[in-house]
Every structure is written in structure tokens, then in C-alpha cells.
Coordinates of C-alpha atoms in Angstrom, one line a residue:
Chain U
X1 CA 23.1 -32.1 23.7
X2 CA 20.5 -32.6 26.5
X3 CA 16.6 -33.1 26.7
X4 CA 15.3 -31.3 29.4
X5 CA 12.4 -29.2 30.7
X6 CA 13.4 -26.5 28.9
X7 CA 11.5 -27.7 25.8
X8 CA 8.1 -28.1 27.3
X9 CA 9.3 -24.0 28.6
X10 CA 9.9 -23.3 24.7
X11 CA 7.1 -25.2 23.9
X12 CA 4.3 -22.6 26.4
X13 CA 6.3 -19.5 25.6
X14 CA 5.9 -20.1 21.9
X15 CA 2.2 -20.3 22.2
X16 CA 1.9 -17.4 24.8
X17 CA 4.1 -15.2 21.9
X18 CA 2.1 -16.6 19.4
X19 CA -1.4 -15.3 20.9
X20 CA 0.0 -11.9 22.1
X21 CA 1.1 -11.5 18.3
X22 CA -2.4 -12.5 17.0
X23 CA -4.1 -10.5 19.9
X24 CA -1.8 -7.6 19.8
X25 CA -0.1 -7.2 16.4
X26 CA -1.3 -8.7 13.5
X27 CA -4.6 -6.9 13.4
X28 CA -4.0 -3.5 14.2
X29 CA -0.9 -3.7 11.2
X30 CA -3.3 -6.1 9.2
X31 CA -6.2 -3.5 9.4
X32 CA -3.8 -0.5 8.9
X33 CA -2.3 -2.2 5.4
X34 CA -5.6 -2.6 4.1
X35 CA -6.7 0.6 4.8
X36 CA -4.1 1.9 2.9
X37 CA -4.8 -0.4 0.3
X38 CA -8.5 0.9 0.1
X39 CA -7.1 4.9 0.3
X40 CA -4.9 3.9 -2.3
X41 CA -7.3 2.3 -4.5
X42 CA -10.1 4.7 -3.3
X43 CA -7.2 7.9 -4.6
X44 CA -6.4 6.3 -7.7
X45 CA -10.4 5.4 -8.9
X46 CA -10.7 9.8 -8.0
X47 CA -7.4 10.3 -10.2
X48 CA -9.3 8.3 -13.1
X49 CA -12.5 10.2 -12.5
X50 CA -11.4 13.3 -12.3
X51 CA -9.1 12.8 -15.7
X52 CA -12.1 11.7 -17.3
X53 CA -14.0 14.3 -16.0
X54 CA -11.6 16.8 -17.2
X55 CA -12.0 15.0 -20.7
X56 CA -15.3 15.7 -20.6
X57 CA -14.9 19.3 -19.5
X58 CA -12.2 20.2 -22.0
X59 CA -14.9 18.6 -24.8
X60 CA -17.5 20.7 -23.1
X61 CA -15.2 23.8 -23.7
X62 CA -14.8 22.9 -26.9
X63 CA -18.3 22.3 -28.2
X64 CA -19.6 25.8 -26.7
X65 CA -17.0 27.4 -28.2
X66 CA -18.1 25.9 -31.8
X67 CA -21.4 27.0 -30.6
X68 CA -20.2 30.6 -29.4
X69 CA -18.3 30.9 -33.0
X70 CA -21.6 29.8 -34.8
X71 CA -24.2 31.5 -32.7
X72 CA -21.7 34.7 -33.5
X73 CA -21.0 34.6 -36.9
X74 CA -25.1 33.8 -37.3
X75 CA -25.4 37.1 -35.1
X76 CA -23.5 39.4 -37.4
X77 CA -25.0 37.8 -40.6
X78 CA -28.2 38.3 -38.9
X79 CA -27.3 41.9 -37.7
X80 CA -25.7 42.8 -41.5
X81 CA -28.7 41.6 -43.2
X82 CA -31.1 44.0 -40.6
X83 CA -28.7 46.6 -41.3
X84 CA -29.3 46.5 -45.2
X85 CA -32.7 46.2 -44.6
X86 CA -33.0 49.3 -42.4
X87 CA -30.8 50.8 -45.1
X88 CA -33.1 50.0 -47.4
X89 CA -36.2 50.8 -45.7
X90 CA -33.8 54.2 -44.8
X91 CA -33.7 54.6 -48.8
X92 CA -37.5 54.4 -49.7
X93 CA -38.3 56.0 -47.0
X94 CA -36.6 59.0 -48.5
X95 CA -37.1 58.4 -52.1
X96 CA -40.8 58.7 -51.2
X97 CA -40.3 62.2 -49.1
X98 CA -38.4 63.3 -52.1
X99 CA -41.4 62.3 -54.4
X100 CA -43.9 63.5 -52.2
X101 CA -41.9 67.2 -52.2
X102 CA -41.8 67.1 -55.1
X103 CA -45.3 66.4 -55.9
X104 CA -45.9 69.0 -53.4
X105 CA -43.9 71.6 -55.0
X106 CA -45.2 70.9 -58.2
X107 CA -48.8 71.0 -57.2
X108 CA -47.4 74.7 -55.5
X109 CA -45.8 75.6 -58.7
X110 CA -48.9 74.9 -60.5
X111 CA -51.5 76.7 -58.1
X112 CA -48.6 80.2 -58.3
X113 CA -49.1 79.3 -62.4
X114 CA -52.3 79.4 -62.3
X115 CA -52.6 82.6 -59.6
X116 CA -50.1 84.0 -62.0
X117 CA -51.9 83.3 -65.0
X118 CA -55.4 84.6 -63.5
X119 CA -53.8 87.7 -62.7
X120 CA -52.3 88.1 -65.6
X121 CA -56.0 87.6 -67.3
X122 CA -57.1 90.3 -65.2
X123 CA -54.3 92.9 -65.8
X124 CA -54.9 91.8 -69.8
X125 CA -58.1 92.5 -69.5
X126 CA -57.3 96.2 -68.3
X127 CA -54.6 96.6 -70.5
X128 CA -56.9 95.6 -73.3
X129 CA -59.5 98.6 -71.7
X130 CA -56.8 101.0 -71.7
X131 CA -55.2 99.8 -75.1
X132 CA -58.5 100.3 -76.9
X133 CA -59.4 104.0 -75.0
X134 CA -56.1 105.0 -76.2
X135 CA -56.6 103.4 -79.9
X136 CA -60.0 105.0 -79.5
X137 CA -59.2 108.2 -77.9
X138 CA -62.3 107.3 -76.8
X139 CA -63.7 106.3 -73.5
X140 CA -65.4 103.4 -73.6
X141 CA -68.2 102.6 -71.0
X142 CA -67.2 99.5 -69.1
X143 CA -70.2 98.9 -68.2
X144 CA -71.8 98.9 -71.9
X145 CA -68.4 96.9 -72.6
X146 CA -68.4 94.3 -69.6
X147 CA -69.9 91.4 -72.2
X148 CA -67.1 92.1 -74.7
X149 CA -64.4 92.3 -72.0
X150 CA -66.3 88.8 -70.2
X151 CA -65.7 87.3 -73.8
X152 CA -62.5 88.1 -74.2
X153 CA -61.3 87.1 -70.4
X154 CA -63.1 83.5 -71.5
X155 CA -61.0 83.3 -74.8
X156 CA -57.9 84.0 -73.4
X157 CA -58.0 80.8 -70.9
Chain B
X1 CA 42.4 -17.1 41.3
X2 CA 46.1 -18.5 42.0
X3 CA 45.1 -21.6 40.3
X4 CA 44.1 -19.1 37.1
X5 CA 45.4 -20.4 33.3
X6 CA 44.5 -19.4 29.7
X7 CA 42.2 -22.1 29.0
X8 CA 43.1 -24.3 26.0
X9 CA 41.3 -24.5 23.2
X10 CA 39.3 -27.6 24.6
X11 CA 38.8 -25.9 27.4
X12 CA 37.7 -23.0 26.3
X13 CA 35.1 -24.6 23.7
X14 CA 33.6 -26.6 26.1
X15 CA 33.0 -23.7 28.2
X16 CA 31.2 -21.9 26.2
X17 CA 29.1 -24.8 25.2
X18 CA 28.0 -25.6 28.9
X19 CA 24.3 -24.3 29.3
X20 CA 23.8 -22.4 32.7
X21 CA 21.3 -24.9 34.2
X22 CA 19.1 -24.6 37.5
X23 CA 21.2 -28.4 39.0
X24 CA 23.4 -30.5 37.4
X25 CA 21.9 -32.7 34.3
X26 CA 22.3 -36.4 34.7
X27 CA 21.6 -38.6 31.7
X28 CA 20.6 -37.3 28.1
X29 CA 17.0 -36.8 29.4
X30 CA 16.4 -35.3 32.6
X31 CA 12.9 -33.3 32.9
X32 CA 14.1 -31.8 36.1
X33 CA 16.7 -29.4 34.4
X34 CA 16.2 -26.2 32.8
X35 CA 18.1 -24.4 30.8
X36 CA 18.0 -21.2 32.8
X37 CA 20.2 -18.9 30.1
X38 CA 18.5 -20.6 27.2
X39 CA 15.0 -19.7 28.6
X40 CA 16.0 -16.1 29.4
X41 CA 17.2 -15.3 26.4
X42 CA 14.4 -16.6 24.5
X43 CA 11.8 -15.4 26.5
X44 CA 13.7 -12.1 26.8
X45 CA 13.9 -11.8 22.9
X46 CA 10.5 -12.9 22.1
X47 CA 8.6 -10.4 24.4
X48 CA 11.4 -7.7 23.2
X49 CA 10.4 -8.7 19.6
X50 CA 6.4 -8.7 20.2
X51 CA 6.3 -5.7 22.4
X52 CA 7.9 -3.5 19.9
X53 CA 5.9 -5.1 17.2
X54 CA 2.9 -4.2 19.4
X55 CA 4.1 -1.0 20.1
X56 CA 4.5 -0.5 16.6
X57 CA 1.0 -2.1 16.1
X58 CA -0.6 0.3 18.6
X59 CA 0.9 3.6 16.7
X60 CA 0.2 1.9 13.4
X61 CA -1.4 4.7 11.1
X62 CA -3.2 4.1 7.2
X63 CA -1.5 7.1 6.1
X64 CA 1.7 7.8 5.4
X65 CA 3.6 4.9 7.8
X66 CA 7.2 5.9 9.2
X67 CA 10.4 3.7 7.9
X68 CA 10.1 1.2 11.4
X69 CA 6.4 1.1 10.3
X70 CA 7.1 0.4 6.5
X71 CA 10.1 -2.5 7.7
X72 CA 7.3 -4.1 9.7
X73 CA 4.7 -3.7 7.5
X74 CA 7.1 -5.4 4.8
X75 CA 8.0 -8.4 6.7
X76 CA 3.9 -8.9 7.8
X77 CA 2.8 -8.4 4.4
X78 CA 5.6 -11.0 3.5
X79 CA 4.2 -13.6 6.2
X80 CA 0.5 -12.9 5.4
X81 CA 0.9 -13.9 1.5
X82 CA 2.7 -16.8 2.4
X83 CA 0.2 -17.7 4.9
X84 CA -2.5 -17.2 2.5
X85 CA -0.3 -19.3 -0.2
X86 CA -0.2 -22.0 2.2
X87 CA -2.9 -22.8 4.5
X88 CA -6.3 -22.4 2.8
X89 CA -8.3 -21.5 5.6
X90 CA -9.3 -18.2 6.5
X91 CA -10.7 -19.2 10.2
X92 CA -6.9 -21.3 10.8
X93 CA -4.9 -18.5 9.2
X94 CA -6.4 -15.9 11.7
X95 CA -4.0 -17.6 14.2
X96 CA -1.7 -19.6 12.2
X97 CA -0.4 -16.4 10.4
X98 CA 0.6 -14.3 13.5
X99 CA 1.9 -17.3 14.8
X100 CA 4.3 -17.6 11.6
X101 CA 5.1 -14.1 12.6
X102 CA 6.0 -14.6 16.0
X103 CA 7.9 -17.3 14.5
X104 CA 10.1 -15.3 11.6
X105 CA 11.2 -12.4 13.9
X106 CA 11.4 -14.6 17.7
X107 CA 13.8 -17.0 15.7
X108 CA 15.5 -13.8 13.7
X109 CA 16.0 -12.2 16.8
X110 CA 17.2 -15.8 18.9
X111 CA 19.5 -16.2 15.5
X112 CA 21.1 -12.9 15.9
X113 CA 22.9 -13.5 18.8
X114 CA 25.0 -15.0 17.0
X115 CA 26.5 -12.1 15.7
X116 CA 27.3 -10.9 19.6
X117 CA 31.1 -11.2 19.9
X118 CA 31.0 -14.8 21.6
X119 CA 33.1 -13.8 24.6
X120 CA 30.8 -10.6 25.2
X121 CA 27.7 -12.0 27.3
X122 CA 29.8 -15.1 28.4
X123 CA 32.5 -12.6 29.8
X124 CA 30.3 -10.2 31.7
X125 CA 28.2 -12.7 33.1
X126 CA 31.5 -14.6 34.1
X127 CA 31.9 -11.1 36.1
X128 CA 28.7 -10.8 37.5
X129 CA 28.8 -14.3 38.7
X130 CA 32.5 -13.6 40.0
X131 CA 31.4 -11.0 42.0
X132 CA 28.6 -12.2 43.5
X133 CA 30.7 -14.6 45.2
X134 CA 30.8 -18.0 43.1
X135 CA 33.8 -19.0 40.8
X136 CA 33.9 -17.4 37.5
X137 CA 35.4 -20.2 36.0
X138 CA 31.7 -22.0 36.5
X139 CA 29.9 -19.0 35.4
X140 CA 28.7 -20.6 32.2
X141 CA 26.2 -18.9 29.4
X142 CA 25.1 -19.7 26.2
X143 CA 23.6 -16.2 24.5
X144 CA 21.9 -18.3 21.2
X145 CA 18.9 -20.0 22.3
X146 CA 18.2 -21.4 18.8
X147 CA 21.6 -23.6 19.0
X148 CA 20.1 -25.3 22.1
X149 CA 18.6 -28.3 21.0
X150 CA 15.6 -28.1 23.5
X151 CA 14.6 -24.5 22.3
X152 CA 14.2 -25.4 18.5
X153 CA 12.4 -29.0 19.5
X154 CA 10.1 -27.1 21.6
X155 CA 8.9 -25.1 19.4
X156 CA 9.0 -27.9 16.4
X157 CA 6.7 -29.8 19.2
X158 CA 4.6 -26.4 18.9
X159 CA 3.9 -27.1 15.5
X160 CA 3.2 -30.5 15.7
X161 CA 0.4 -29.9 18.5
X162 CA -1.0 -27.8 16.5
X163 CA -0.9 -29.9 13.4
X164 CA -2.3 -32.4 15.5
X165 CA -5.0 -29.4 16.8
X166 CA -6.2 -28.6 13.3
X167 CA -6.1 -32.3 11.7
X168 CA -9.1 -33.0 14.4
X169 CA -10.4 -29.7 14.3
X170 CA -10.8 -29.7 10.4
X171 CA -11.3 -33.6 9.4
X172 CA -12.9 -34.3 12.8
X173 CA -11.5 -36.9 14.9
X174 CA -13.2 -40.0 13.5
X175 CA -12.2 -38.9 10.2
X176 CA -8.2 -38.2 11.3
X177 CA -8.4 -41.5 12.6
X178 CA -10.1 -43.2 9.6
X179 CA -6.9 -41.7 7.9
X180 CA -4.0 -42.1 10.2
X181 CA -5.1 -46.1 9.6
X182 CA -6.0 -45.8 5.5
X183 CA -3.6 -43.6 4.0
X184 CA -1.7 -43.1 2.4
X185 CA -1.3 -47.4 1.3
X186 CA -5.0 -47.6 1.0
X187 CA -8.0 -49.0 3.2
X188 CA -7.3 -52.8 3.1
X189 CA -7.0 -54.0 6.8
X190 CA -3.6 -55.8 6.2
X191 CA -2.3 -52.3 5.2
X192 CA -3.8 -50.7 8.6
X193 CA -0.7 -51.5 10.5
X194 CA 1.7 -49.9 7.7
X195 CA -0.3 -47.1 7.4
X196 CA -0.4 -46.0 10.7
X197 CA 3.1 -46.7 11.7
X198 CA 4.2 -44.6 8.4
X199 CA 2.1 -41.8 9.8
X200 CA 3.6 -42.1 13.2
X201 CA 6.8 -41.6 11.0
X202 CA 5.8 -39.1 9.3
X203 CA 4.9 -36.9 12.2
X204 CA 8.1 -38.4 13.9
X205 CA 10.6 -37.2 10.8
X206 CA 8.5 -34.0 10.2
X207 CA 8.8 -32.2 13.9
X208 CA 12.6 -33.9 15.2
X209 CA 13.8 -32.6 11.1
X210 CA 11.9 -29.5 11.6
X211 CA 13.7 -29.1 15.1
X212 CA 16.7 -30.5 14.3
X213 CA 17.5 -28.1 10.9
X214 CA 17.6 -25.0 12.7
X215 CA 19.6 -26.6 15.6
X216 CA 22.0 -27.9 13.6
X217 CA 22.5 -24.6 11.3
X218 CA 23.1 -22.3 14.6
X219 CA 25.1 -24.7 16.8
X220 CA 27.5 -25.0 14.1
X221 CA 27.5 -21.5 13.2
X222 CA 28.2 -20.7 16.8
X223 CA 31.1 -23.2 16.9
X224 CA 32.9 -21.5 14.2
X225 CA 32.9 -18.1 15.7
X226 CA 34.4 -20.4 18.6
X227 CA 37.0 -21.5 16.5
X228 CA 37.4 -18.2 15.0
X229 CA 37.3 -16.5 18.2
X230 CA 40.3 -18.5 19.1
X231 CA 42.5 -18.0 16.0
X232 CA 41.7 -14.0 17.1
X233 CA 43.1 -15.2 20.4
X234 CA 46.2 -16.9 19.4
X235 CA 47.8 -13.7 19.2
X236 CA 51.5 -14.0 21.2
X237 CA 53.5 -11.5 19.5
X238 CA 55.2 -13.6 16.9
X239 CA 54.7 -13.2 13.2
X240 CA 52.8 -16.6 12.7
X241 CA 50.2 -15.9 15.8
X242 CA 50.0 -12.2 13.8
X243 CA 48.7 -13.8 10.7
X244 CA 46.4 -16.4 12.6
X245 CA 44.9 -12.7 14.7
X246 CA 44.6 -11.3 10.8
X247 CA 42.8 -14.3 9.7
X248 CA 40.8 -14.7 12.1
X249 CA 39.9 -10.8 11.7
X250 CA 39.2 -11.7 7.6
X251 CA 37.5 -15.4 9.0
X252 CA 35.2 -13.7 11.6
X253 CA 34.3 -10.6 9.1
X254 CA 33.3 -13.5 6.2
X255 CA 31.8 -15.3 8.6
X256 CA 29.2 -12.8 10.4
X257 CA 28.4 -11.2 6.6
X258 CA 27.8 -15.3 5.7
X259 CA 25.6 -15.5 9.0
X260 CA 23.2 -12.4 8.5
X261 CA 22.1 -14.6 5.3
X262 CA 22.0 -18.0 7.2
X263 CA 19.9 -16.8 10.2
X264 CA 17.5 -15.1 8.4
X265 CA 17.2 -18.1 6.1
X266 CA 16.9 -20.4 8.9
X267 CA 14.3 -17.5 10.4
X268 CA 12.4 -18.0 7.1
X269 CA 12.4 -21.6 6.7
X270 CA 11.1 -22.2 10.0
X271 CA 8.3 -20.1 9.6
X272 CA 7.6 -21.6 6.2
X273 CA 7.9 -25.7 7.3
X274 CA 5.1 -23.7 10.2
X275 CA 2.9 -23.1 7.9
X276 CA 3.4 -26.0 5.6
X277 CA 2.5 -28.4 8.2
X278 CA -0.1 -26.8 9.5
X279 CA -1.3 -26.7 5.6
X280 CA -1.0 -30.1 5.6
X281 CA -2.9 -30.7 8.7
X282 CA -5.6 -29.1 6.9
X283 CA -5.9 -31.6 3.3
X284 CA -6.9 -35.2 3.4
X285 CA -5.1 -37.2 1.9

């Protein structure tokens, strides 16, 4: 158990270990640990984001789906409703052709009644003629006759 | 060689607690000796432990770090909270907490020779020196540099300069010396004298304990693997000297396992007493 210059050796070499460590090693390991630290914290901060991004997203989804549903069934209630209305328009539409034919057919019917009826004056009124010449054995002057014959065409309208 | 016997247990423990010194020390203080095995092993650890540390350092990635780089990182990160626990100055810590590093694994790796068969070094350098032409028998070594008393006071005088360093940096001198005379009795003039020579103690107790701890823990560590070394050795072919080889194969097993706790303990406290003082250096009382 001796003092000697070996502790004044101990004594520089400690300091010259001492500096090479803070020179050489503790900031390059320092500067590396908090590094990680920062890419951890930086990784875990984008984990959180994106989870609450994906929150956001999935109620995103959800709410334009509602909306999809909505703006769909308002679509087919809209469409139905056009459809009975063109259905209905569809319906008067023809129920007025119908009535118009008919109103057209009648008016026809009545103009071939009429035709038919003024023919039928006419051959009456020649049937009358040749009734009476045969009644009368006689022939009768149509021309004397044509007032009677007018008269008689007037009463049978 | 003719002169050649098995060394007695004496003997041999004395060998193998000679240091290997550059002349012959005379008197318990001689500044004119070195220790020359002391110094090589300690300097040859320490730039061993802060090369591959730099090494290390140089490689050192922020992504995914290696097992080595995780060990390191583990035992920095340890040093650093410790550091930041203890000495409260940012600017200080910047070199007192790479110096508590150097500290932990230099004195680990001093520590861990210890664990070396004890013969190992001794006996190879007894060869070396045999062959280069001197007498084996005064080729001494001492592989533990922490069990040599100048080693761990050199360094404990490390930490006291720089206690000494940082009380003047941080108080200022006129202010250390306003309380190396005033504290901790208080600032009346008859209590000057006490004051200052319980300070003087203070520092006194603080770096000789602070030395004197780890000393003490590795020389006697080391002098039981002596002792054990020898029961190993007292092997002669007869059934007692078989049971003293088997205990001291169960002794020297217990006693290395016991020793990876102690030196890394010792590692640890040295480091923290480092940084305590120098925190202390740094508050007023």
C-alpha cells in the first residue's frame, strides 16, 4: 500500500478519458436517443391523427350514406308521384280524344241523318208524284203542281 | 531454476500483490515510482472502453439501433438521468455527465479483471519476463488496477479538482471563500477557524472515503480469489487436498457470480459519489 506517482498518472488519464468521452461519445449517442425520442413521439402524434382522421372518415361514410338513402328514397317518391301524374295526364289526355271522337262521330252521324233524311224528302216527294198519277191515272203537270209539291216537301221537315 | 520450489502460501500471496514498478519503492510515499502494470492496465482499459464507445458513437443511428447499440444506449441513458437527478446545471452536466460515463464503464472494465483467473496474466507475463532474460520469479503483475490504492485516489483527487473547479466556477471565488470560512457553524469570527477546518475535513473524508471504498472492495475481492486460488492448488492426490480442489471449484464459482454484482456496484457508486460531489460543489450552503 504505496503512494506514488501513479496517482497524479490516474489522476491526467481520467481527465484525458473524460474529454474524449464528452468530445467523442456522449453527443453523437445523446443526439441519436433523442432523435429517436422525437421519431417516436413524432410516429405516435401521426398514429393518433390518422385514427382520428379515420373517425372522421368512417362518420363521413356514414352521413352520405344517410344522405344517399334519403336523397334516394326522395328520388323514387319524386319519380312515383311524376309517374301518376303522367298517368294521369296519360288518362285525360285520352278521355278527351275519346270525347272529342265521339263528338266527331256524332256530329258525322248527324250530318248522314240529315243527308239521309233530305234524301229521303226528295224521293218522298217523287213517290208522292208517282203515288198520286197512279191514284189519279192521271198525269199531273209538275210544273202546275210544283207549289203543292214545295208545300208538302216544307211540311214534312 | 535449480533453486525452483512451489511457493507457500505466503509466498505466493505476496507475489501476486507486488506491483511491477519502474525502481524499487522506498517509504510509503515515493513520487518517483510508478506503477508501470497498474498504469497499463488502466490506461489500456479506458481507451479500449472509450474507443469502442466511440466507435459505437460514430455508427450510432436514430432508427432502429443494433443490440451493442441498445446495451450502450441503456447504460448512457442510465448515466444521463442520474446526471440530470443530481447536478442541476445544464452548462456543468455537458461535461460532468460523460465524465460519469467514462467513470461507470473505465471502473467496470478496471473491476472486471477480477474475474481473470488470477494466475492467467501473472503467469504469462512471468514467461515473457523469463524469456526475455530476467528471473521469472521477479516478474511481478497486478491485472486489477482499481485494487491499487494510487489508481482509485487518483481519480477520487479527479473529483475533488473538479469539485474544487465548479465551487469557484459557480459561487465565484470570493463567495467559496466567504463559505469555506461561514458555513456551515455560521458567520461569527470565533467560528471562522471551525468552519474552515470542518470544510478542510469535509473535502479531506469525502475524496480519501471516495478513494478508499472502491480500493478496499476490489483489493479484498482480489485476495480471496488468492486464497481461493490456493485451496484449487492444494490439490496432492489425497482425499482431503480433493475436497479443498472441490471447494475451492464451488468457493471460486460463488465467488466470481458474488463479484459480477460487487464490481458493477462499486462501478455504480463511484460514478454516483462523481456526480454527487460535483452536485454539491454546485449548492451553497
Amino acid at each position: 500500500m504505496n503512494l506514488n506517482a501513479t496517482l497524479f498518472a490516474q489522476l491526467v488519464v481520467f481527465f484525458i478519458l473524460a474529454w474524449f468521452t464528452m468530445k467523442f461519445v456522449w453527443p453523437p449517442i445523446m443526439k441519436a436517443l433523442d432523435e429517436r425520442a422525437k421519431k417516436i413521439a413524432d410516429g405516435l402524434s401521426a398514429a393518433d391523427k390518422a385514427k382520428s382522421d379515420l373517425q372522421l372518415a368512417e362518420k363521413k361514410v356514414v352521413d352520405e350514406l344517410k344522405k344517399a338513402r334519403e336523397s334516394a328514397t326522395e328520388l323514387r317518391a319524386g319519380a312515383e308521384k311524376q309517374g301518376a301524374q303522367l298517368i294521369e295526364e296519360a288518362r285525360q289526355e285520352a278521355a278527351q280524344i275519346i270525347a272529342q271522337a265521339r263528338k266527331a262521330a256524332e256530329g258525322e252521324a248527324a250530318v248522314a241523318a240529315q243527308r239521309a233524311k233530305e234524301a229521303l224528302r226528295e224521293q218522298v216527294a217523287v213517290l208522292a208524284v208517282a203515288g198520286a198519277e197512279r191514284i189519279l191515272r192521271k198525269e199531273i203537270n209538275a210544273q202546275v203542281h210544283a207549289d203543292l209539291l214545295a208545300n208538302l216537301k216544307q211540311e214534312l221537315k | 531454476m535449480a533453486t525452483e520450489h512451489a511457493p507457500n502460501a505466503s509466498e505466493y500471496i505476496v507475489h501476486h500483490l507486488t506491483f511491477l514498478t519502474n525502481k524499487k519503492q522506498v517509504g510509503l510515499v515515493d513520487w518517483s515510482v510508478f506503477h508501470l502494470d497498474t498504469l497499463f492496465f488502466s490506461i489500456g482499459l479506458g481507451l479500449l472502453g472509450v474507443f469502442i464507445m466511440a466507435r459505437l458513437a460514430a455508427r450510432a443511428t436514430s432508427g432502429v439501433p443494433g443490440r451493442f447499440q441498445a446495451a450502450v444506449e441503456i447504460i448512457v441513458e442510465m448515466v444521463a438521468d442520474q446526471a440530470k437527478g443530481i447536478v442541476h446545471s445544464p452548462k456543468s452536466r455537458e461535461f460532468v455527465a460523460p465524465l460519469a460515463l467514462t467513470v461507470f464503464v473505465w471502473i467496470f472494465l478496471m473491476n472486471a479483471m477480477d474475474l481473470l483467473p488470477v494466475d492467467l496474466l501473472p503467469k504469462i507475463w512471468s514467461w515473457i519476463f523469463g524469456a526475455a532474460g530476467h528471473d521469472p520469479h521477479h516478474a511481478y503483475l497486478r491485472v486489477v488496477p482499481t485494487a491499487d490504492l494510487n489508481a482509485t485516489l487518483g481519480m477520487s483527487a479527479a473529483v475533488l479538482l473538479l469539485c474544487l473547479y465548479y465551487s469557484v466556477k459557480i459561487k465565484g471565488l470570493g463567495h467559496w471563500i466567504h463559505e469555506l470560512f461561514t458555513a456551515p457553524f455560521g458567520a461569527h469570527p470565533l467560528l471562522w477557524p471551525v468552519n474552515f477546518a470542518m470544510q478542510l475535513i469535509e473535502f479531506v473524508a469525502k475524496t480519501v472515503s471516495h478513494g478508499m471504498r472502491l480500493f478496499g472492495n476490489m483489493y479484498a475481492g482480489e485476495l480471496i480469489f488468492m486464497l481461493i486460488a490456493l485451496m484449487g492448488a492444494a490439490w496432492a492426490g489425497t482425499l482431503g487436498s480433493g475436497l479443498l480442489w472441490i471447494g475451492g471449484v464451488i468457493a471460486g464459482t460463488l465467488w466470481a457470480i458474488f463479484h459480477i454484482l460487487i464490481i458493477t456496484l462499486q462501478a455504480f457508486i463511484f460514478m454516483m459519489l462523481t456526480l454527487v460531489y460535483v452536485g454539491q460543489a454546485h449548492e451553497s450552503h
